[in-house]
């Protein structure tokens, strides 16, 4: 009974649910503001993503005649739910150490592609040609960036396993780093960290890897036919995903804590998420242009994957 | 209740713009792109965003005289925009036909087929005028949401 209650709390309030939603939308607001400032514009208010959600939830929903209606409505809900569960697994070092004994790193590996799958469902259900192209691009992109992610997670698991075996529980990974120093400052883990940094813009679908949505050419691809509350659902999903990916990065590489109790550590966690987003999303998307699909695929196979394998080899050698 | 109303009223801070080219000479469209892209006029500070899909739009900017070839398409795209929406006609073309007035291919004016809320005159209008038009459209939008 108590277990049930604590699980629902983690799913709905903290660290999943409400907390993750608010943090995700806030991070998105900062992302847009900083991007605008880097381009010497005034930029939108920080709370802009909240206004967008409020607006969208009051608009009319139009469903195309030719669309598969059930699937069209199901796709955003599916993606949103998947990310809610994923956000529940993210440990906030010093405040909450993650759901224990779940092998949650493997869970996350399966949960992280859910938004991409939701996009594919949405694109093919909406029966729009732009959605179809977006779907095929999303698929290519997913295969490309999942490889480095898998190898990075394997490397971290091996490293955190110590002298023997491997450790697939995020709580244990964080605990191991508290004892032996953060992986982000470890020379043999540096390539894996860079690989993870390359993985982030791909999975978040931002320039230069925003192939499925590519606004000027595909008119937002799978999202083209969505309007009103269903579109708001997709926005919430990507806000949650931002928190999940940043939280995962913090847990894997920089789970250090500061003295000062839970409140200080919560602020520290938010600050780390923000810095990670600044480096891997905001600056990257402001400074680059979009790559072609084949270039993206080659990029992911050539650099992040190789870097991740280098880390894996080093970890195995110096175990 | 009042808190919910206060939250709901924040919706006016997020108007998304959509452009329809109804046979324009492209002069007005260049001005619209300027308004959007150049840091000096930055429409994003009003919470605006240019969107590629009519389904995401709140304020629709229409340029050009409605030529007979493009009339059906304009109507179709217009109907795909979810309510509530505001229409802004940019340039003198949609108002009177402008330099194309009297042409065999411009038999009707824009407000014969679509209710226009704001007219922004000029050939092409300056970015400041377009921004003012968008600001007026925002005021109208407030009353509709
Ligand atoms: S108003 Fe002038 S600039 Fe604008 S579309 Fe008409 S002719 Fe071109």
Short mmCIF file of C-alpha atoms and ligand atoms in Angstrom, two decimals:
data_model
loop_
_atom_site.label_atom_id
_atom_site.label_comp_id
_atom_site.label_asym_id
_atom_site.label_seq_id
_atom_site.Cartn_x
_atom_site.Cartn_y
_atom_site.Cartn_z
CA UNK A 1 0.00 0.00 0.00
CA UNK A 2 2.72 2.41 1.07
CA UNK A 3 4.71 1.33 -1.96
CA UNK A 4 1.77 2.17 -4.20
CA UNK A 5 1.46 5.62 -2.63
CA UNK A 6 5.14 6.47 -2.96
CA UNK A 7 5.18 5.27 -6.58
CA UNK A 8 2.17 7.44 -7.44
CA UNK A 9 3.83 10.37 -5.70
CA UNK A 10 6.98 9.88 -7.77
CA UNK A 11 4.94 9.47 -10.94
CA UNK A 12 2.62 12.46 -10.46
CA UNK A 13 4.42 15.05 -8.34
CA UNK A 14 8.17 14.59 -7.91
CA UNK A 15 10.42 13.94 -9.78
CA UNK A 16 8.00 12.97 -12.56
CA UNK A 17 4.69 14.65 -13.29
CA UNK A 18 4.20 18.16 -12.02
CA UNK A 19 7.84 18.95 -11.16
CA UNK A 20 9.19 17.63 -14.46
CA UNK A 21 6.51 19.48 -16.46
CA UNK A 22 7.19 22.81 -14.77
CA UNK A 23 10.96 22.37 -15.02
CA UNK A 24 10.73 21.29 -18.67
CA UNK A 25 8.60 24.25 -19.72
CA UNK A 26 10.83 26.63 -17.79
CA UNK A 27 13.96 25.20 -19.42
CA UNK A 28 12.31 25.60 -22.81
CA UNK A 29 11.53 29.21 -22.01
CA UNK A 30 15.16 29.88 -21.08
CA UNK A 31 16.26 28.09 -24.23
CA UNK A 32 14.16 30.37 -26.44
CA UNK A 33 15.16 33.52 -24.56
CA UNK A 34 18.89 32.78 -24.68
CA UNK A 35 18.70 31.79 -28.33
CA UNK A 36 17.04 35.14 -29.06
CA UNK A 37 19.64 37.06 -27.03
CA UNK A 38 22.46 35.27 -28.86
CA UNK A 39 20.91 36.50 -32.10
CA UNK A 40 20.62 39.99 -30.61
CA UNK A 41 16.84 39.89 -30.45
CA UNK A 42 14.72 40.79 -27.46
CA UNK A 43 13.10 37.39 -27.47
CA UNK A 44 9.91 36.07 -25.91
CA UNK A 45 9.21 36.17 -22.17
CA UNK A 46 10.63 33.25 -20.17
CA UNK A 47 7.11 31.98 -19.47
CA UNK A 48 6.27 31.83 -23.19
CA UNK A 49 5.99 27.98 -23.31
CA UNK A 50 3.36 28.17 -20.54
CA UNK A 51 1.37 30.75 -22.52
CA UNK A 52 1.59 28.55 -25.61
CA UNK A 53 0.19 25.57 -23.71
CA UNK A 54 -2.63 27.68 -22.23
CA UNK A 55 -3.49 29.04 -25.66
CA UNK A 56 -3.39 25.68 -27.42
CA UNK A 57 -5.65 24.06 -24.84
CA UNK A 58 -8.38 26.60 -25.70
CA UNK A 59 -8.25 26.16 -29.47
CA UNK A 60 -10.41 24.03 -31.69
CA UNK A 61 -9.18 20.54 -32.64
CA UNK A 62 -9.40 19.73 -36.32
CA UNK A 63 -8.98 16.12 -37.39
CA UNK A 64 -8.43 15.52 -41.13
CA UNK A 65 -11.08 13.45 -42.92
CA UNK A 66 -8.51 11.07 -44.32
CA UNK A 67 -6.71 10.48 -41.03
CA UNK A 68 -6.94 7.34 -38.94
CA UNK A 69 -8.89 9.04 -36.16
CA UNK A 70 -8.21 6.69 -33.26
CA UNK A 71 -4.47 6.57 -33.93
CA UNK A 72 -4.38 10.32 -34.54
CA UNK A 73 -5.71 10.98 -31.04
CA UNK A 74 -3.77 8.16 -29.41
CA UNK A 75 -0.27 9.14 -30.59
CA UNK A 76 0.23 12.27 -28.42
CA UNK A 77 -1.24 10.59 -25.34
CA UNK A 78 1.05 7.60 -25.87
CA UNK A 79 4.15 9.77 -26.13
CA UNK A 80 3.12 11.86 -23.11
CA UNK A 81 2.50 8.81 -20.91
CA UNK A 82 5.79 7.22 -21.91
CA UNK A 83 7.68 10.32 -20.89
CA UNK A 84 5.76 10.61 -17.59
CA UNK A 85 7.00 7.15 -16.64
CA UNK A 86 10.52 7.93 -17.81
CA UNK A 87 10.63 11.14 -15.74
CA UNK A 88 9.73 9.10 -12.65
CA UNK A 89 12.96 7.10 -13.01
CA UNK A 90 15.28 10.11 -13.05
CA UNK A 91 17.23 10.47 -9.80
CA UNK A 92 17.73 13.95 -8.34
CA UNK A 93 21.06 13.50 -6.50
CA UNK A 94 20.89 14.50 -2.86
CA UNK A 95 17.10 14.77 -2.90
CA UNK A 96 15.82 11.50 -4.25
CA UNK A 97 18.06 8.66 -5.29
CA UNK A 98 15.88 7.10 -7.92
CA UNK A 99 13.63 4.08 -7.82
CA UNK A 100 15.82 1.33 -6.42
CA UNK A 101 16.22 -2.17 -7.76
CA UNK A 102 14.48 -1.59 -11.04
CA UNK A 103 17.38 -1.88 -13.48
CA UNK A 104 16.11 1.51 -14.55
CA UNK A 105 18.89 2.26 -17.03
CA UNK A 106 17.56 -0.51 -19.27
CA UNK A 107 14.02 0.79 -18.71
CA UNK A 108 15.09 4.26 -19.81
CA UNK A 109 16.76 2.83 -22.90
CA UNK A 110 13.36 1.45 -23.91
CA UNK A 111 11.35 4.48 -22.79
CA UNK A 112 13.48 7.14 -24.48
CA UNK A 113 12.49 6.24 -28.07
CA UNK A 114 8.77 6.53 -27.21
CA UNK A 115 8.43 10.18 -28.31
CA UNK A 116 10.05 9.28 -31.61
CA UNK A 117 7.62 6.39 -32.01
CA UNK A 118 4.74 8.72 -31.12
CA UNK A 119 5.93 11.08 -33.87
CA UNK A 120 6.02 8.20 -36.34
CA UNK A 121 2.50 7.11 -35.37
CA UNK A 122 1.30 10.70 -35.63
CA UNK A 123 2.95 11.22 -38.99
CA UNK A 124 1.55 8.10 -40.56
CA UNK A 125 -1.90 8.45 -38.98
CA UNK A 126 -2.37 12.01 -40.20
CA UNK A 127 -2.22 10.87 -43.85
CA UNK A 128 -0.30 13.94 -44.90
CA UNK A 129 2.64 13.56 -47.30
CA UNK A 130 4.76 15.81 -45.09
CA UNK A 131 3.96 13.56 -42.16
CA UNK A 132 5.05 10.53 -44.19
CA UNK A 133 8.43 12.08 -45.05
CA UNK A 134 8.83 13.15 -41.41
CA UNK A 135 8.10 9.58 -40.30
CA UNK A 136 10.75 8.06 -42.53
CA UNK A 137 13.32 10.65 -41.44
CA UNK A 138 12.50 10.11 -37.79
CA UNK A 139 13.15 6.41 -38.27
CA UNK A 140 16.56 6.97 -39.86
CA UNK A 141 17.51 9.47 -37.16
CA UNK A 142 16.43 7.13 -34.39
CA UNK A 143 18.62 4.30 -35.66
CA UNK A 144 21.51 6.71 -35.90
CA UNK A 145 21.41 8.18 -32.39
CA UNK A 146 20.38 5.07 -30.48
CA UNK A 147 23.74 3.41 -31.15
CA UNK A 148 25.89 5.94 -29.28
CA UNK A 149 23.34 6.07 -26.45
CA UNK A 150 23.42 2.30 -26.03
CA UNK A 151 27.21 2.20 -25.93
CA UNK A 152 27.39 5.14 -23.51
CA UNK A 153 24.96 3.44 -21.13
CA UNK A 154 26.93 0.19 -21.39
CA UNK A 155 30.17 2.01 -20.60
CA UNK A 156 28.69 3.73 -17.56
CA UNK A 157 27.19 0.45 -16.36
CA UNK A 158 30.54 -1.35 -16.67
CA UNK A 159 32.42 1.46 -14.98
CA UNK A 160 29.93 1.67 -12.12
CA UNK A 161 30.07 -2.09 -11.66
CA UNK A 162 33.56 -1.73 -10.23
CA UNK A 163 36.07 -4.55 -10.53
CA UNK A 164 33.52 -7.21 -11.30
CA UNK A 165 30.34 -7.11 -13.34
CA UNK A 166 28.15 -4.19 -14.29
CA UNK A 167 25.47 -2.09 -12.65
CA UNK A 168 22.25 -1.15 -14.42
CA UNK A 169 20.51 0.69 -11.61
CA UNK A 170 20.72 4.47 -11.78
CA UNK A 171 20.59 4.72 -7.99
CA UNK A 172 23.69 2.52 -7.75
CA UNK A 173 25.43 4.45 -10.53
CA UNK A 174 24.86 7.70 -8.63
CA UNK A 175 25.99 6.13 -5.34
CA UNK A 176 29.15 4.76 -7.00
CA UNK A 177 30.03 8.19 -8.33
CA UNK A 178 29.46 9.80 -4.92
CA UNK A 179 32.15 7.50 -3.57
CA UNK A 180 34.60 7.49 -6.47
CA UNK A 181 34.17 10.89 -8.13
CA UNK A 182 31.94 11.97 -11.01
CA UNK A 183 32.44 10.27 -14.36
CA UNK A 184 32.37 13.66 -16.06
CA UNK A 185 35.82 14.39 -14.59
CA UNK A 186 37.21 10.97 -15.45
CA UNK A 187 39.60 10.94 -18.42
CA UNK A 188 38.51 7.56 -19.76
CA UNK A 189 34.86 8.65 -19.62
CA UNK A 190 35.42 11.91 -21.44
CA UNK A 191 34.79 10.46 -24.95
CA UNK A 192 31.56 8.90 -23.70
CA UNK A 193 30.47 12.26 -22.32
CA UNK A 194 31.16 13.97 -25.65
CA UNK A 195 29.20 11.20 -27.38
CA UNK A 196 26.31 11.85 -25.01
CA UNK A 197 26.49 15.57 -25.78
CA UNK A 198 26.19 14.72 -29.50
CA UNK A 199 23.25 12.43 -28.76
CA UNK A 200 21.21 15.16 -27.05
CA UNK A 201 20.44 17.43 -30.06
CA UNK A 202 19.52 14.35 -32.10
CA UNK A 203 17.03 13.02 -29.63
CA UNK A 204 15.61 16.46 -28.84
CA UNK A 205 15.10 17.12 -32.55
CA UNK A 206 16.78 20.52 -32.64
CA UNK A 207 18.89 22.08 -35.37
CA UNK A 208 21.20 20.67 -36.87
CA UNK A 209 19.35 17.34 -36.46
CA UNK A 210 15.72 18.48 -36.67
CA UNK A 211 15.12 16.46 -39.82
CA UNK A 212 11.64 15.13 -39.01
CA UNK A 213 10.24 18.54 -38.13
CA UNK A 214 12.38 20.70 -40.43
CA UNK A 215 10.16 23.76 -40.39
CA UNK A 216 11.07 25.45 -43.66
CA UNK A 217 10.96 22.31 -45.81
CA UNK A 218 8.61 19.86 -44.08
CA UNK A 219 6.41 22.37 -42.22
CA UNK A 220 6.91 20.50 -38.94
CA UNK A 221 6.30 17.09 -40.57
CA UNK A 222 4.29 14.81 -38.28
CA UNK A 223 2.92 17.77 -36.31
CA UNK A 224 1.55 19.47 -39.42
CA UNK A 225 -2.04 18.25 -39.03
CA UNK A 226 -2.25 18.66 -35.26
CA UNK A 227 -4.06 21.55 -33.63
CA UNK A 228 -5.34 22.61 -30.24
CA UNK A 229 -5.06 20.35 -27.17
CA UNK A 230 -3.45 17.47 -29.07
CA UNK A 231 -0.61 19.75 -30.17
CA UNK A 232 -0.30 20.98 -26.57
CA UNK A 233 0.13 17.34 -25.56
CA UNK A 234 3.07 17.02 -27.95
CA UNK A 235 4.60 20.20 -26.52
CA UNK A 236 4.28 18.84 -22.99
CA UNK A 237 5.83 15.59 -24.16
CA UNK A 238 8.91 17.33 -25.51
CA UNK A 239 9.20 19.41 -22.31
CA UNK A 240 9.19 16.20 -20.28
CA UNK A 241 11.70 14.66 -22.63
CA UNK A 242 14.02 17.61 -22.13
CA UNK A 243 13.98 16.97 -18.38
CA UNK A 244 14.45 13.22 -18.83
CA UNK A 245 17.43 13.57 -21.14
CA UNK A 246 19.10 16.32 -19.08
CA UNK A 247 18.39 14.45 -15.84
CA UNK A 248 19.89 11.30 -17.34
CA UNK A 249 22.99 13.24 -18.36
CA UNK A 250 23.35 14.65 -14.85
CA UNK A 251 22.88 11.22 -13.28
CA UNK A 252 25.36 9.53 -15.62
CA UNK A 253 28.15 12.09 -15.53
CA UNK A 254 27.72 14.81 -12.87
CA UNK A 255 25.70 13.53 -9.91
CA UNK A 256 27.79 15.42 -7.36
CA UNK A 257 25.95 17.03 -4.44
CA UNK A 258 26.60 20.17 -2.46
CA UNK A 259 26.18 20.57 1.30
CA UNK A 260 23.03 22.37 2.37
CA UNK A 261 20.28 19.79 2.33
CA UNK A 262 17.52 18.94 -0.11
CA UNK A 263 16.55 22.45 -1.20
CA UNK A 264 20.10 23.46 -2.13
CA UNK A 265 20.60 20.18 -3.97
CA UNK A 266 17.36 20.62 -5.88
CA UNK A 267 18.54 24.04 -7.03
CA UNK A 268 21.93 22.52 -7.87
CA UNK A 269 20.23 19.82 -9.98
CA UNK A 270 18.17 22.41 -11.86
CA UNK A 271 21.31 24.48 -12.44
CA UNK A 272 23.16 21.44 -13.84
CA UNK A 273 20.25 20.59 -16.14
CA UNK A 274 20.24 24.17 -17.34
CA UNK A 275 24.00 24.22 -18.03
CA UNK A 276 23.80 20.91 -19.88
CA UNK A 277 20.94 22.26 -22.01
CA UNK A 278 22.85 25.47 -22.69
CA UNK A 279 25.87 23.57 -24.00
CA UNK A 280 24.14 20.82 -25.93
CA UNK A 281 20.92 22.42 -27.18
CA UNK A 282 20.79 26.20 -27.10
CA UNK A 283 24.24 27.12 -28.37
CA UNK A 284 24.29 24.27 -30.89
CA UNK A 285 20.96 25.21 -32.40
CA UNK A 286 21.78 28.90 -32.55
CA UNK A 287 25.13 28.37 -34.23
CA UNK A 288 24.40 25.72 -36.87
CA UNK A 289 22.19 24.98 -39.85
CA UNK A 290 20.35 21.78 -40.70
CA UNK A 291 22.21 18.76 -42.07
CA UNK A 292 20.83 16.39 -44.70
CA UNK A 293 19.53 12.98 -43.65
CA UNK A 294 22.52 11.08 -45.01
CA UNK A 295 24.97 13.53 -43.44
CA UNK A 296 23.26 13.12 -40.08
CA UNK A 297 23.36 9.33 -40.32
CA UNK A 298 27.04 9.34 -41.24
CA UNK A 299 27.85 11.84 -38.51
CA UNK A 300 26.32 9.67 -35.80
CA UNK A 301 28.01 6.52 -37.05
CA UNK A 302 31.37 8.20 -37.47
CA UNK A 303 31.94 10.41 -34.43
CA UNK A 304 29.70 9.80 -31.39
CA UNK A 305 29.65 6.03 -31.89
CA UNK A 306 33.41 5.82 -32.23
CA UNK A 307 33.94 8.06 -29.20
CA UNK A 308 31.59 5.93 -27.16
CA UNK A 309 33.42 2.76 -28.24
CA UNK A 310 36.75 4.33 -27.28
CA UNK A 311 35.38 4.91 -23.78
CA UNK A 312 34.04 1.38 -23.64
CA UNK A 313 37.45 -0.01 -24.63
CA UNK A 314 39.29 2.15 -22.07
CA UNK A 315 36.87 1.11 -19.36
CA UNK A 316 37.35 -2.57 -20.17
CA UNK A 317 41.15 -2.20 -20.29
CA UNK A 318 41.55 -0.40 -16.95
CA UNK A 319 38.88 -2.18 -15.03
CA UNK B 1 -12.81 30.52 -10.67
CA UNK B 2 -11.08 33.86 -11.02
CA UNK B 3 -7.69 32.15 -10.96
CA UNK B 4 -8.72 29.91 -13.84
CA UNK B 5 -9.94 32.96 -15.75
CA UNK B 6 -6.66 34.72 -15.06
CA UNK B 7 -4.73 31.72 -16.39
CA UNK B 8 -7.00 31.45 -19.41
CA UNK B 9 -6.51 35.10 -20.27
CA UNK B 10 -2.75 34.49 -20.59
CA UNK B 11 -3.55 32.81 -23.90
CA UNK B 12 -3.40 36.20 -25.61
CA UNK B 13 0.35 36.26 -25.02
CA UNK B 14 0.88 33.51 -27.56
CA UNK B 15 -0.40 34.44 -31.02
CA UNK B 16 1.06 32.34 -33.81
CA UNK B 17 1.21 33.86 -37.27
CA UNK B 18 0.52 32.22 -40.59
CA UNK B 19 1.03 33.73 -44.02
CA UNK B 20 -1.16 33.18 -47.06
CA UNK B 21 0.10 34.47 -50.38
CA UNK B 22 -3.02 35.16 -52.47
CA UNK B 23 -1.22 36.07 -55.69
CA UNK B 24 0.99 38.76 -54.22
CA UNK B 25 3.92 40.24 -56.15
CA UNK B 26 6.11 39.04 -53.25
CA UNK B 27 6.89 42.58 -52.12
CA UNK B 28 4.66 42.27 -49.08
CA UNK B 29 6.03 38.80 -48.34
CA UNK B 30 9.56 40.13 -48.28
CA UNK B 31 8.44 42.78 -45.82
CA UNK B 32 6.77 40.09 -43.67
CA UNK B 33 9.96 38.04 -43.70
CA UNK B 34 11.88 41.15 -42.68
CA UNK B 35 9.51 41.71 -39.79
CA UNK B 36 10.05 38.15 -38.67
CA UNK B 37 13.73 37.63 -39.23
CA UNK B 38 15.52 40.87 -38.53
CA UNK B 39 16.50 41.39 -34.88
CA UNK B 40 15.44 45.00 -35.03
CA UNK B 41 11.73 44.23 -35.48
CA UNK B 42 11.70 40.84 -33.70
CA UNK B 43 8.04 39.75 -33.48
CA UNK B 44 8.93 36.96 -31.09
CA UNK B 45 9.02 39.47 -28.25
CA UNK B 46 5.23 39.72 -28.57
CA UNK B 47 5.11 35.95 -28.17
CA UNK B 48 4.47 35.53 -31.90
CA UNK B 49 5.89 32.71 -33.94
CA UNK B 50 5.64 32.08 -37.66
CA UNK B 51 4.27 28.60 -38.14
CA UNK B 52 4.33 26.45 -41.24
CA UNK B 53 0.96 24.86 -40.76
CA UNK B 54 -2.43 26.60 -40.91
CA UNK B 55 -3.60 24.25 -38.16
CA UNK B 56 -1.26 25.93 -35.67
CA UNK B 57 -2.21 29.49 -36.58
CA UNK B 58 -4.09 32.16 -34.62
CA UNK B 59 -3.49 35.26 -36.71
CA UNK B 60 -3.48 34.89 -40.46
CA UNK B 61 -1.70 37.46 -42.64
CA UNK B 62 -2.97 37.56 -46.22
CA UNK B 63 -1.04 39.34 -48.97
CA UNK B 64 -1.91 39.98 -52.59
CA UNK B 65 -5.11 40.51 -54.59
CA UNK B 66 -7.17 37.33 -54.59
CA UNK B 67 -6.65 36.12 -58.15
CA UNK B 68 -9.24 33.82 -59.66
CA UNK B 69 -6.79 30.92 -59.78
CA UNK B 70 -5.90 31.15 -56.11
CA UNK B 71 -9.33 31.97 -54.64
CA UNK B 72 -10.43 28.38 -53.92
CA UNK B 73 -7.08 27.53 -52.35
CA UNK B 74 -7.13 30.58 -50.09
CA UNK B 75 -10.60 29.65 -48.88
CA UNK B 76 -9.55 26.07 -48.25
CA UNK B 77 -6.47 27.01 -46.26
CA UNK B 78 -8.49 29.62 -44.36
CA UNK B 79 -11.01 27.01 -43.29
CA UNK B 80 -8.24 24.79 -41.95
CA UNK B 81 -7.29 27.39 -39.35
CA UNK B 82 -8.87 26.45 -36.02
CA UNK B 83 -11.10 29.00 -34.28
CA UNK B 84 -10.68 31.56 -32.75
CA UNK B 85 -8.70 33.37 -35.44
CA UNK B 86 -8.05 36.92 -36.66
CA UNK B 87 -7.45 37.97 -40.27
CA UNK B 88 -5.01 40.70 -41.23
CA UNK B 89 -4.83 41.90 -44.85
CA UNK B 90 -1.32 43.17 -45.63
CA UNK B 91 -0.73 45.66 -48.46
CA UNK B 92 -3.13 47.59 -50.66
CA UNK B 93 -3.68 44.59 -52.92
CA UNK B 94 -6.17 42.78 -50.66
CA UNK B 95 -7.93 46.09 -49.91
CA UNK B 96 -8.59 47.33 -53.41
CA UNK B 97 -6.58 45.28 -55.86
CA UNK B 98 -3.77 47.83 -55.81
CA UNK B 99 -1.74 47.94 -59.00
CA UNK B 100 -3.65 44.90 -60.25
CA UNK B 101 -7.06 46.57 -59.97
CA UNK B 102 -9.22 46.02 -63.02
CA UNK B 103 -7.21 43.07 -64.25
CA UNK B 104 -9.14 40.21 -65.85
CA UNK B 105 -7.81 37.81 -63.20
CA UNK B 106 -8.79 39.88 -60.17
CA UNK B 107 -12.59 39.74 -60.25
CA UNK B 108 -13.20 39.89 -56.46
CA UNK B 109 -11.76 41.54 -53.37
CA UNK B 110 -10.60 39.69 -50.27
CA UNK B 111 -13.47 40.77 -48.04
CA UNK B 112 -15.97 39.31 -50.48
CA UNK B 113 -14.88 35.85 -49.40
CA UNK B 114 -13.24 36.22 -45.97
CA UNK B 115 -14.10 38.51 -43.02
CA UNK B 116 -11.08 40.83 -42.69
CA UNK B 117 -10.36 42.27 -39.24
CA UNK B 118 -7.37 44.56 -39.83
CA UNK B 119 -6.13 46.26 -42.99
CA UNK B 120 -2.49 47.30 -43.23
CA UNK B 121 -2.19 49.67 -46.20
CA UNK B 122 1.03 50.32 -48.10
CA UNK B 123 2.66 48.98 -51.21
CA UNK B 124 4.45 47.29 -49.56
CA UNK B 125 3.76 48.41 -45.96
CA UNK B 126 6.74 49.13 -43.73
CA UNK B 127 7.64 46.56 -41.06
CA UNK B 128 6.54 49.03 -38.38
CA UNK B 129 3.09 49.20 -39.99
CA UNK B 130 2.90 45.40 -40.11
CA UNK B 131 3.86 45.21 -36.43
CA UNK B 132 1.15 47.74 -35.63
CA UNK B 133 -1.33 45.66 -37.59
CA UNK B 134 -0.34 42.57 -35.65
CA UNK B 135 -0.70 44.50 -32.38
CA UNK B 136 -4.21 45.60 -33.41
CA UNK B 137 -5.04 42.03 -34.34
CA UNK B 138 -3.91 41.01 -30.85
CA UNK B 139 -6.43 43.40 -29.33
CA UNK B 140 -9.19 41.90 -31.43
CA UNK B 141 -8.02 38.39 -30.59
CA UNK B 142 -8.33 39.17 -26.87
CA UNK B 143 -12.06 39.61 -27.26
CA UNK B 144 -12.51 36.35 -29.12
CA UNK B 145 -10.68 33.86 -26.95
S1 LIG C 1 0.56 45.68 -52.01
FE1 LIG C 1 2.19 46.20 -53.43
S2 LIG C 1 3.96 45.06 -52.65
FE2 LIG C 1 2.15 44.18 -51.70
S3 LIG C 1 1.59 42.46 -53.01
FE3 LIG C 1 0.42 44.25 -53.70
S4 LIG C 1 1.66 45.13 -55.33
FE4 LIG C 1 3.00 43.73 -54.18
#
